[in-house]
Amino acid sequence: MQESMGVAIVGCGYVADYYATTLPNHPQLKAVGAYDRDPARASDFSLHHGIPVFASMADLLADESVRIVVNLTNPRSHAHVTRAALEAGRHVYSEKPLALSLPEARELVELAESRGLTLGTGPCTLLGETAQTVWRALRDGAVGRPRLVYAELDDGAIHQMPYWTWTSASGAPWPYLDEFRVGPALEHAAYYLNWLTAFFGPVTEVTSFSALVVPGKVPGMTGCDFAPDFTTAALRFTSGVIARLTCSTLAPEDRALRIIGDDGVLHVAECWDYGAGVTLRTLVPAERRESSDHYLEPPVSFPLVRPADYHHSYKESPEQEPHDMDFARGVAEVADAVIERRGARVSARQALHVLEIILAMTECGTTTIESTFEPVTPMPWAGLPA
Ligand SMILES: NC(=O)c1ccc[n+]([C@@H]2O[C@H](COP(=O)([O-])OP(=O)(O)OC[C@H]3O[C@@H](n4cnc5c(N)ncnc54)[C@H](O)[C@@H]3O)[C@@H](O)[C@H]2O)c1
């Protein structure tokens, strides 16, 4: 029988619902309990999902059945909660960002390593079918030598939407002040940086422009402590690939990726859907190119690579907002890594590297990136390198 690991959730807010409904996708994970410093929030979450509540963080950490702490608190609580869990000898899966500063994040990574504990971080979309398919296509040489990447993480003009009415299935309000204060780079850039650093290796240099374009997002608030709502950066990878990544909460929703190589272009329309299609446009053969303005063939779907137990939709209950992301897959990866005594794919070293890139992105100018990380391996079901 498969070994199972006790999981406790800390932070029962908006995103916790997505974890609670996707934990059952992974039989190696057993939800032992949850804790939130807001008892009413913890109680609503518990009633909705049937997951028991711990009275305190101390009680949670005293429970021997808790092997993995899943840190779903607000970004400014991440470091504190992760440190407490690691000091209590627990493996941790933390939502992004690992911490809000590089020294804090580095300290957590070193603490985990010194104690022989696994520290994994979100987002885990790299473990999804779409990302693994793109990676497989690159390994198979579908576009030849990759040269240039355009990645978009535009979330729409959130301040023009009724964001104050958004609530999760168990009733948690969407934390808009947090989102505006942390900003789209720290909130979202990792969705593509995790992919790109896995595909192309570490980044050595970031040239960035960032600005708070609309300060008055919330009526009655000056917005002076809001983060930049527009960030664009060019990244240079050790492998020679160049990427341009843009994040905003202003431009209409667009989370597309284009990878341009010598022999073609790979395209993904949406990185927040684990089963989003991947298309490939190859070069028109040289003899036909001379008689046409077009140098690329029409897009053709690249078949998705999938695990044997693949199911595209992660909508678990009728009343839940449809979502196409298996949030708990990163927690499962931590559990599998612990069981199999190997490093986790959503590793803390990669997260530290990604955080250094993101912090550089929120400045204006050019920054040399110092950190690095061990190469990541594809999921076993995505096939070996060609
Ligand atoms: N909202 C989303 O759609 C979404 C999607 C993906 C990832 N995330 C990430 O998930 C994390 C949580 O976001 P959220 O939207 O659920 O926020 P939220 O504000 O809705 O929930 C956070 C919860 O953590 C609790 N909390 C904070 N500090 C705590 C502490 N020290 N101990 C115990 N509980 C504590 C709060 O009381 C709150 O209930 C963030 O890192 C965010 O970037 C959010």
Short mmCIF file of C-alpha atoms and ligand atoms in Angstrom, two decimals:
data_model
loop_
_atom_site.label_atom_id
_atom_site.label_comp_id
_atom_site.label_asym_id
_atom_site.label_seq_id
_atom_site.Cartn_x
_atom_site.Cartn_y
_atom_site.Cartn_z
CA MET A 1 0.00 0.00 0.00
CA GLN A 2 1.19 3.53 -0.79
CA GLU A 3 2.67 5.40 2.21
CA SER A 4 0.56 8.42 3.19
CA MET A 5 1.74 11.62 4.83
CA GLY A 6 -0.20 13.81 7.25
CA VAL A 7 -0.66 17.34 5.96
CA ALA A 8 -1.73 20.41 7.96
CA ILE A 9 -2.79 23.67 6.34
CA VAL A 10 -1.80 26.97 7.97
CA GLY A 11 -3.84 29.88 6.61
CA CYS A 12 -7.45 29.05 5.70
CA GLY A 13 -8.07 31.96 3.32
CA TYR A 14 -9.01 32.30 -0.33
CA VAL A 15 -6.45 29.92 -1.83
CA ALA A 16 -6.84 27.29 0.90
CA ASP A 17 -10.13 26.18 -0.73
CA TYR A 18 -8.24 25.25 -3.89
CA TYR A 19 -5.84 23.12 -1.84
CA ALA A 20 -8.59 21.48 0.21
CA THR A 21 -10.43 20.42 -2.94
CA THR A 22 -7.35 19.12 -4.76
CA LEU A 23 -5.66 17.26 -1.84
CA PRO A 24 -7.93 14.21 -2.54
CA ASN A 25 -6.38 13.99 -6.04
CA HIS A 26 -3.28 12.63 -4.28
CA PRO A 27 -3.81 9.49 -2.19
CA GLN A 28 -0.40 9.92 -0.53
CA LEU A 29 -1.71 13.10 1.19
CA LYS A 30 -3.91 12.89 4.28
CA ALA A 31 -5.40 16.18 5.54
CA VAL A 32 -4.90 16.03 9.31
CA GLY A 33 -6.09 19.54 10.20
CA ALA A 34 -5.86 23.27 9.62
CA TYR A 35 -5.13 26.42 11.56
CA ASP A 36 -5.78 30.10 10.98
CA ARG A 37 -5.04 32.93 13.39
CA ASP A 38 -8.57 34.13 12.60
CA PRO A 39 -10.76 31.53 14.40
CA ALA A 40 -13.93 32.45 12.47
CA ARG A 41 -12.13 31.88 9.15
CA ALA A 42 -10.74 28.55 10.40
CA SER A 43 -14.21 27.47 11.49
CA ASP A 44 -15.88 28.37 8.13
CA PHE A 45 -13.12 26.52 6.28
CA SER A 46 -13.46 23.50 8.56
CA LEU A 47 -17.25 23.33 8.19
CA HIS A 48 -17.03 23.61 4.40
CA HIS A 49 -14.34 20.99 3.87
CA GLY A 50 -14.74 18.71 6.89
CA ILE A 51 -11.11 19.25 7.88
CA PRO A 52 -10.64 19.60 11.65
CA VAL A 53 -9.15 22.77 13.13
CA PHE A 54 -6.21 23.11 15.51
CA ALA A 55 -6.66 25.63 18.32
CA SER A 56 -3.16 27.04 17.91
CA MET A 57 -0.02 26.77 15.83
CA ALA A 58 1.65 25.16 18.86
CA ASP A 59 -1.05 22.43 18.92
CA LEU A 60 -0.58 21.82 15.19
CA LEU A 61 3.19 21.49 15.55
CA ALA A 62 2.80 19.23 18.59
CA ASP A 63 0.73 16.73 16.58
CA GLU A 64 3.08 13.93 15.53
CA SER A 65 0.85 12.95 12.60
CA VAL A 66 1.61 16.25 10.85
CA ARG A 67 4.55 15.56 8.52
CA ILE A 68 4.07 18.42 6.03
CA VAL A 69 2.96 21.95 6.86
CA VAL A 70 1.30 23.70 3.93
CA ASN A 71 1.86 27.42 4.39
CA LEU A 72 -1.03 29.32 2.79
CA THR A 73 -0.74 32.48 4.87
CA ASN A 74 -0.38 36.01 3.49
CA PRO A 75 3.03 36.71 1.93
CA ARG A 76 4.24 38.75 4.92
CA SER A 77 3.60 35.75 7.22
CA HIS A 78 5.34 33.20 4.99
CA ALA A 79 8.84 33.39 6.50
CA HIS A 80 7.59 33.30 10.09
CA VAL A 81 5.29 30.30 9.59
CA THR A 82 7.79 28.34 7.46
CA ARG A 83 10.56 28.95 10.03
CA ALA A 84 8.34 27.74 12.91
CA ALA A 85 7.41 24.58 11.00
CA LEU A 86 11.02 23.79 10.02
CA GLU A 87 12.22 24.42 13.58
CA ALA A 88 9.59 21.91 14.73
CA GLY A 89 11.05 19.34 12.30
CA ARG A 90 8.29 19.47 9.67
CA HIS A 91 8.65 19.43 5.90
CA VAL A 92 7.03 22.50 4.34
CA TYR A 93 5.26 23.42 1.15
CA SER A 94 4.83 27.19 1.01
CA GLU A 95 2.81 29.33 -1.35
CA LYS A 96 4.89 31.88 -3.23
CA PRO A 97 6.87 33.92 -2.50
CA LEU A 98 9.14 31.94 -0.18
CA ALA A 99 9.68 35.19 1.76
CA LEU A 100 9.54 38.90 0.99
CA SER A 101 13.30 39.47 1.22
CA LEU A 102 16.27 37.53 -0.06
CA PRO A 103 18.10 37.22 3.29
CA GLU A 104 14.94 35.83 4.91
CA ALA A 105 14.41 33.35 2.06
CA ARG A 106 18.06 32.28 2.14
CA GLU A 107 17.84 31.67 5.88
CA LEU A 108 14.81 29.38 5.38
CA VAL A 109 16.52 27.38 2.64
CA GLU A 110 19.64 26.92 4.80
CA LEU A 111 17.51 25.99 7.83
CA ALA A 112 15.71 23.28 5.83
CA GLU A 113 18.98 21.95 4.42
CA SER A 114 20.72 21.92 7.81
CA ARG A 115 17.84 19.88 9.27
CA GLY A 116 17.49 17.51 6.33
CA LEU A 117 13.92 18.73 5.68
CA THR A 118 12.20 19.28 2.35
CA LEU A 119 11.02 22.80 1.60
CA GLY A 120 8.97 23.15 -1.57
CA THR A 121 7.21 26.21 -2.92
CA GLY A 122 4.40 27.21 -5.22
CA PRO A 123 3.42 27.73 -7.89
CA CYS A 124 3.63 24.12 -9.00
CA THR A 125 2.29 24.57 -12.55
CA LEU A 126 5.68 23.29 -13.80
CA LEU A 127 4.42 19.85 -12.70
CA GLY A 128 1.33 20.21 -14.89
CA GLU A 129 0.66 18.56 -18.23
CA THR A 130 1.04 21.75 -20.26
CA ALA A 131 4.45 22.74 -18.86
CA GLN A 132 5.71 19.16 -19.09
CA THR A 133 4.54 19.00 -22.72
CA VAL A 134 6.37 22.22 -23.62
CA TRP A 135 9.49 20.87 -21.92
CA ARG A 136 9.17 17.55 -23.74
CA ALA A 137 8.78 19.38 -27.07
CA LEU A 138 11.95 21.36 -26.33
CA ARG A 139 13.87 18.19 -25.45
CA ASP A 140 12.59 16.60 -28.65
CA GLY A 141 14.02 19.55 -30.61
CA ALA A 142 10.60 20.69 -31.87
CA VAL A 143 11.81 24.29 -32.35
CA GLY A 144 15.48 23.49 -32.83
CA ARG A 145 17.72 25.69 -30.73
CA PRO A 146 15.55 27.96 -28.51
CA ARG A 147 16.59 31.60 -28.78
CA LEU A 148 13.90 33.93 -27.49
CA VAL A 149 10.89 33.75 -25.16
CA TYR A 150 7.95 36.14 -24.78
CA ALA A 151 5.93 35.46 -21.64
CA GLU A 152 2.86 37.43 -20.56
CA LEU A 153 1.30 37.50 -17.12
CA ASP A 154 -1.34 40.18 -17.50
CA ASP A 155 -4.24 39.75 -15.13
CA GLY A 156 -6.63 42.36 -16.51
CA ALA A 157 -7.39 45.77 -14.98
CA ILE A 158 -8.36 44.40 -11.56
CA HIS A 159 -9.24 47.87 -10.25
CA GLN A 160 -11.98 48.08 -12.93
CA MET A 161 -13.56 44.83 -11.68
CA PRO A 162 -15.76 44.27 -8.57
CA TYR A 163 -12.82 42.68 -6.74
CA TRP A 164 -14.28 43.51 -3.30
CA THR A 165 -17.15 41.09 -3.98
CA TRP A 166 -14.95 38.07 -4.80
CA THR A 167 -15.13 35.29 -2.24
CA SER A 168 -13.90 31.71 -2.18
CA ALA A 169 -16.22 28.72 -1.89
CA SER A 170 -15.94 28.69 1.92
CA GLY A 171 -16.49 32.46 2.10
CA ALA A 172 -12.97 33.96 2.30
CA PRO A 173 -12.82 37.41 0.71
CA TRP A 174 -10.22 37.91 -2.04
CA PRO A 175 -7.36 39.74 -0.26
CA TYR A 176 -7.15 42.70 -2.65
CA LEU A 177 -5.07 44.94 -0.41
CA ASP A 178 -2.44 42.20 -0.16
CA GLU A 179 -2.50 41.70 -3.93
CA PHE A 180 -2.08 45.45 -4.58
CA ARG A 181 0.67 45.81 -1.95
CA VAL A 182 2.64 42.74 -3.02
CA GLY A 183 2.09 43.44 -6.74
CA PRO A 184 1.86 41.27 -9.84
CA ALA A 185 5.61 40.58 -10.13
CA LEU A 186 5.91 38.95 -6.69
CA GLU A 187 2.45 37.41 -7.00
CA HIS A 188 2.71 36.05 -10.55
CA ALA A 189 6.16 36.14 -12.22
CA ALA A 190 7.06 32.76 -10.69
CA TYR A 191 4.33 31.08 -12.78
CA TYR A 192 6.55 31.41 -15.84
CA LEU A 193 9.93 31.81 -14.13
CA ASN A 194 9.58 28.31 -12.64
CA TRP A 195 9.04 26.93 -16.15
CA LEU A 196 11.74 28.95 -17.85
CA THR A 197 14.44 28.30 -15.25
CA ALA A 198 13.62 24.57 -15.35
CA PHE A 199 13.76 24.55 -19.18
CA PHE A 200 16.75 26.84 -19.73
CA GLY A 201 18.69 26.81 -16.43
CA PRO A 202 19.66 29.74 -14.23
CA VAL A 203 19.37 33.42 -15.16
CA THR A 204 22.52 35.54 -14.97
CA GLU A 205 21.21 39.05 -15.67
CA VAL A 206 17.91 40.94 -15.45
CA THR A 207 17.16 44.30 -17.09
CA SER A 208 13.88 45.64 -15.85
CA PHE A 209 11.38 48.49 -15.83
CA SER A 210 8.69 48.70 -13.16
CA ALA A 211 6.09 51.36 -12.34
CA LEU A 212 2.96 51.96 -10.30
CA VAL A 213 0.84 53.20 -13.20
CA VAL A 214 -2.53 53.47 -11.40
CA PRO A 215 -1.95 54.41 -7.73
CA GLY A 216 -5.63 55.16 -6.97
CA LYS A 217 -6.95 51.62 -7.25
CA VAL A 218 -9.00 51.61 -4.06
CA PRO A 219 -11.42 54.50 -3.50
CA GLY A 220 -10.32 56.58 -0.53
CA MET A 221 -6.79 55.15 -0.44
CA THR A 222 -3.83 57.06 -1.76
CA GLY A 223 -2.17 53.82 -2.87
CA CYS A 224 1.21 55.08 -1.74
CA ASP A 225 2.18 51.65 -0.37
CA PHE A 226 0.99 49.76 -3.45
CA ALA A 227 3.62 47.85 -5.42
CA PRO A 228 4.32 48.45 -9.13
CA ASP A 229 1.35 47.24 -11.19
CA PHE A 230 3.45 46.98 -14.35
CA THR A 231 6.79 45.21 -14.62
CA THR A 232 8.61 44.15 -17.72
CA ALA A 233 12.05 42.59 -17.83
CA ALA A 234 14.53 41.01 -20.18
CA LEU A 235 16.31 37.97 -18.76
CA ARG A 236 19.57 36.45 -19.92
CA PHE A 237 19.95 32.73 -19.19
CA THR A 238 23.31 30.92 -18.83
CA SER A 239 22.20 28.74 -21.75
CA GLY A 240 22.11 31.85 -24.00
CA VAL A 241 18.30 32.07 -24.21
CA ILE A 242 16.82 35.57 -23.82
CA ALA A 243 13.32 36.03 -22.36
CA ARG A 244 11.01 39.01 -22.04
CA LEU A 245 8.53 38.62 -19.18
CA THR A 246 5.77 41.14 -18.47
CA CYS A 247 3.46 41.19 -15.45
CA SER A 248 0.61 43.61 -14.88
CA THR A 249 -2.74 44.11 -13.26
CA LEU A 250 -3.64 46.61 -15.99
CA ALA A 251 -3.56 45.06 -19.47
CA PRO A 252 -6.39 42.69 -20.50
CA GLU A 253 -5.94 39.10 -19.34
CA ASP A 254 -3.15 37.39 -21.28
CA ARG A 255 -1.03 34.56 -19.90
CA ALA A 256 0.50 33.38 -23.16
CA LEU A 257 3.97 32.00 -23.78
CA ARG A 258 5.90 31.90 -27.04
CA ILE A 259 9.22 30.10 -27.36
CA ILE A 260 10.99 31.01 -30.56
CA GLY A 261 13.68 28.68 -31.86
CA ASP A 262 15.71 28.28 -35.04
CA ASP A 263 13.19 25.79 -36.47
CA GLY A 264 9.83 27.00 -35.16
CA VAL A 265 7.68 28.52 -32.44
CA LEU A 266 5.92 26.86 -29.49
CA HIS A 267 2.82 28.57 -28.10
CA VAL A 268 0.73 28.17 -24.95
CA ALA A 269 -2.32 30.38 -24.47
CA GLU A 270 -2.78 29.93 -20.71
CA CYS A 271 -0.43 28.87 -17.90
CA TRP A 272 -3.16 28.73 -15.26
CA ASP A 273 -4.68 25.63 -16.83
CA TYR A 274 -2.72 22.39 -16.36
CA GLY A 275 -4.31 20.96 -19.49
CA ALA A 276 -4.02 23.98 -21.82
CA GLY A 277 -3.07 23.10 -25.38
CA VAL A 278 0.43 23.51 -26.78
CA THR A 279 0.82 24.42 -30.45
CA LEU A 280 3.83 24.29 -32.71
CA ARG A 281 4.53 26.27 -35.87
CA THR A 282 7.43 24.93 -37.86
CA LEU A 283 9.36 26.72 -40.59
CA VAL A 284 7.97 26.63 -44.10
CA PRO A 285 10.47 24.56 -46.14
CA ALA A 286 13.08 26.79 -47.78
CA GLU A 287 11.91 26.08 -51.36
CA ARG A 288 8.32 27.21 -50.56
CA ARG A 289 9.49 30.19 -48.50
CA GLU A 290 10.90 31.91 -51.57
CA SER A 291 7.43 32.20 -53.11
CA SER A 292 5.59 33.35 -49.99
CA ASP A 293 5.65 36.10 -47.36
CA HIS A 294 5.00 33.44 -44.70
CA TYR A 295 7.89 31.69 -43.07
CA LEU A 296 5.86 29.73 -40.49
CA GLU A 297 3.41 26.87 -41.11
CA PRO A 298 -0.07 27.12 -39.49
CA PRO A 299 -0.16 26.01 -35.82
CA VAL A 300 -0.45 22.27 -35.13
CA SER A 301 -1.35 20.86 -31.70
CA PHE A 302 1.53 19.18 -29.93
CA PRO A 303 0.06 16.13 -28.14
CA LEU A 304 -0.14 16.66 -24.37
CA VAL A 305 1.99 14.32 -22.27
CA ARG A 306 -0.06 13.03 -19.33
CA PRO A 307 0.19 10.87 -16.23
CA ALA A 308 -1.76 7.60 -16.33
CA ASP A 309 -4.39 8.96 -13.89
CA TYR A 310 -4.85 12.20 -15.85
CA HIS A 311 -8.02 14.20 -15.35
CA HIS A 312 -8.17 17.64 -16.83
CA SER A 313 -10.67 19.29 -14.56
CA TYR A 314 -9.95 19.95 -10.90
CA LYS A 315 -13.48 21.09 -10.17
CA GLU A 316 -14.23 18.94 -7.18
CA SER A 317 -17.58 20.17 -5.95
CA PRO A 318 -20.52 21.77 -7.75
CA GLU A 319 -20.45 24.95 -5.64
CA GLN A 320 -16.74 25.52 -6.14
CA GLU A 321 -15.47 28.03 -8.64
CA PRO A 322 -14.15 26.05 -11.60
CA HIS A 323 -10.39 25.92 -11.55
CA ASP A 324 -8.02 24.13 -13.82
CA MET A 325 -5.03 24.03 -11.52
CA ASP A 326 -4.19 21.08 -9.32
CA PHE A 327 -2.81 23.19 -6.46
CA ALA A 328 -2.03 20.18 -4.23
CA ARG A 329 0.31 18.64 -6.81
CA GLY A 330 3.24 20.58 -5.34
CA VAL A 331 2.42 19.22 -1.87
CA ALA A 332 2.29 15.72 -3.37
CA GLU A 333 5.70 16.31 -4.94
CA VAL A 334 7.12 17.20 -1.51
CA ALA A 335 5.54 14.05 -0.03
CA ASP A 336 6.89 11.87 -2.86
CA ALA A 337 10.36 13.41 -2.51
CA VAL A 338 10.38 12.65 1.22
CA ILE A 339 9.09 9.08 0.69
CA GLU A 340 11.56 8.43 -2.14
CA ARG A 341 14.44 10.22 -0.31
CA ARG A 342 15.19 12.59 -3.19
CA GLY A 343 15.11 16.32 -3.80
CA ALA A 344 11.71 17.85 -4.59
CA ARG A 345 11.12 19.34 -8.03
CA VAL A 346 9.55 22.50 -6.65
CA SER A 347 12.79 23.04 -4.74
CA ALA A 348 13.68 25.78 -2.32
CA ARG A 349 16.93 26.54 -4.17
CA GLN A 350 15.03 27.13 -7.41
CA ALA A 351 12.50 29.28 -5.50
CA LEU A 352 15.34 31.31 -4.00
CA HIS A 353 16.79 31.88 -7.48
CA VAL A 354 13.35 32.84 -8.83
CA LEU A 355 12.83 35.24 -5.91
CA GLU A 356 16.17 36.93 -6.63
CA ILE A 357 15.06 37.40 -10.26
CA ILE A 358 11.67 38.79 -9.21
CA LEU A 359 13.15 41.25 -6.73
CA ALA A 360 15.50 42.43 -9.49
CA MET A 361 12.47 42.77 -11.82
CA THR A 362 10.76 45.18 -9.43
CA GLU A 363 13.74 47.58 -9.68
CA CYS A 364 14.51 49.68 -12.76
CA GLY A 365 17.89 48.83 -14.27
CA THR A 366 20.22 45.89 -14.75
CA THR A 367 21.03 43.41 -11.98
CA THR A 368 23.45 40.49 -11.96
CA ILE A 369 21.85 37.38 -10.45
CA GLU A 370 24.13 35.54 -8.02
CA SER A 371 22.11 32.49 -6.96
CA THR A 372 21.80 29.25 -8.87
CA PHE A 373 20.17 25.82 -8.42
CA GLU A 374 20.57 22.19 -9.44
CA PRO A 375 18.93 21.18 -12.75
CA VAL A 376 15.32 20.02 -12.39
CA THR A 377 14.19 16.68 -13.82
CA PRO A 378 10.96 16.29 -15.81
CA MET A 379 8.07 14.30 -14.32
CA PRO A 380 8.55 10.56 -14.87
CA TRP A 381 5.43 10.34 -17.07
CA ALA A 382 6.77 13.09 -19.37
CA GLY A 383 9.40 10.82 -20.84
CA LEU A 384 13.15 10.86 -20.80
CA PRO A 385 15.21 13.45 -22.62
CA ALA A 386 15.20 12.65 -26.32
N1 LIG B 1 -5.94 34.28 -3.85
C1 LIG B 1 -5.53 33.51 -4.86
O1 LIG B 1 -6.25 33.30 -5.86
C2 LIG B 1 -4.17 32.87 -4.82
C3 LIG B 1 -3.81 32.03 -5.87
C4 LIG B 1 -2.57 31.40 -5.83
C5 LIG B 1 -1.73 31.65 -4.77
N2 LIG B 1 -2.08 32.50 -3.76
C6 LIG B 1 -1.13 32.70 -2.66
O2 LIG B 1 -1.65 32.07 -1.52
C7 LIG B 1 -1.26 32.76 -0.33
C8 LIG B 1 -2.48 33.09 0.48
O3 LIG B 1 -3.32 33.89 -0.33
P1 LIG B 1 -4.86 34.01 -0.03
O4 LIG B 1 -5.46 34.66 -1.21
O5 LIG B 1 -5.43 32.72 0.43
O6 LIG B 1 -4.86 35.05 1.20
P2 LIG B 1 -5.96 35.24 2.33
O7 LIG B 1 -5.70 36.55 2.97
O8 LIG B 1 -7.31 34.99 1.78
O9 LIG B 1 -5.64 34.06 3.36
C9 LIG B 1 -4.53 34.03 4.17
C10 LIG B 1 -4.95 33.48 5.52
O10 LIG B 1 -3.78 33.29 6.32
C11 LIG B 1 -4.10 33.65 7.66
N3 LIG B 1 -2.83 33.94 8.34
C12 LIG B 1 -1.97 34.96 8.10
N4 LIG B 1 -0.90 34.87 8.91
C13 LIG B 1 -1.09 33.78 9.68
C14 LIG B 1 -0.33 33.17 10.70
N5 LIG B 1 0.83 33.68 11.10
N6 LIG B 1 -0.82 32.07 11.27
C15 LIG B 1 -2.02 31.55 10.89
N7 LIG B 1 -2.79 32.08 9.93
C16 LIG B 1 -2.33 33.19 9.32
C17 LIG B 1 -5.04 34.82 7.53
O11 LIG B 1 -5.81 35.00 8.71
C18 LIG B 1 -5.86 34.44 6.31
O12 LIG B 1 -7.06 33.76 6.65
C19 LIG B 1 -0.48 33.99 -0.81
O13 LIG B 1 0.88 33.70 -0.75
C20 LIG B 1 -0.91 34.15 -2.26
O14 LIG B 1 0.13 34.71 -3.04
C21 LIG B 1 -3.30 33.11 -3.76
#
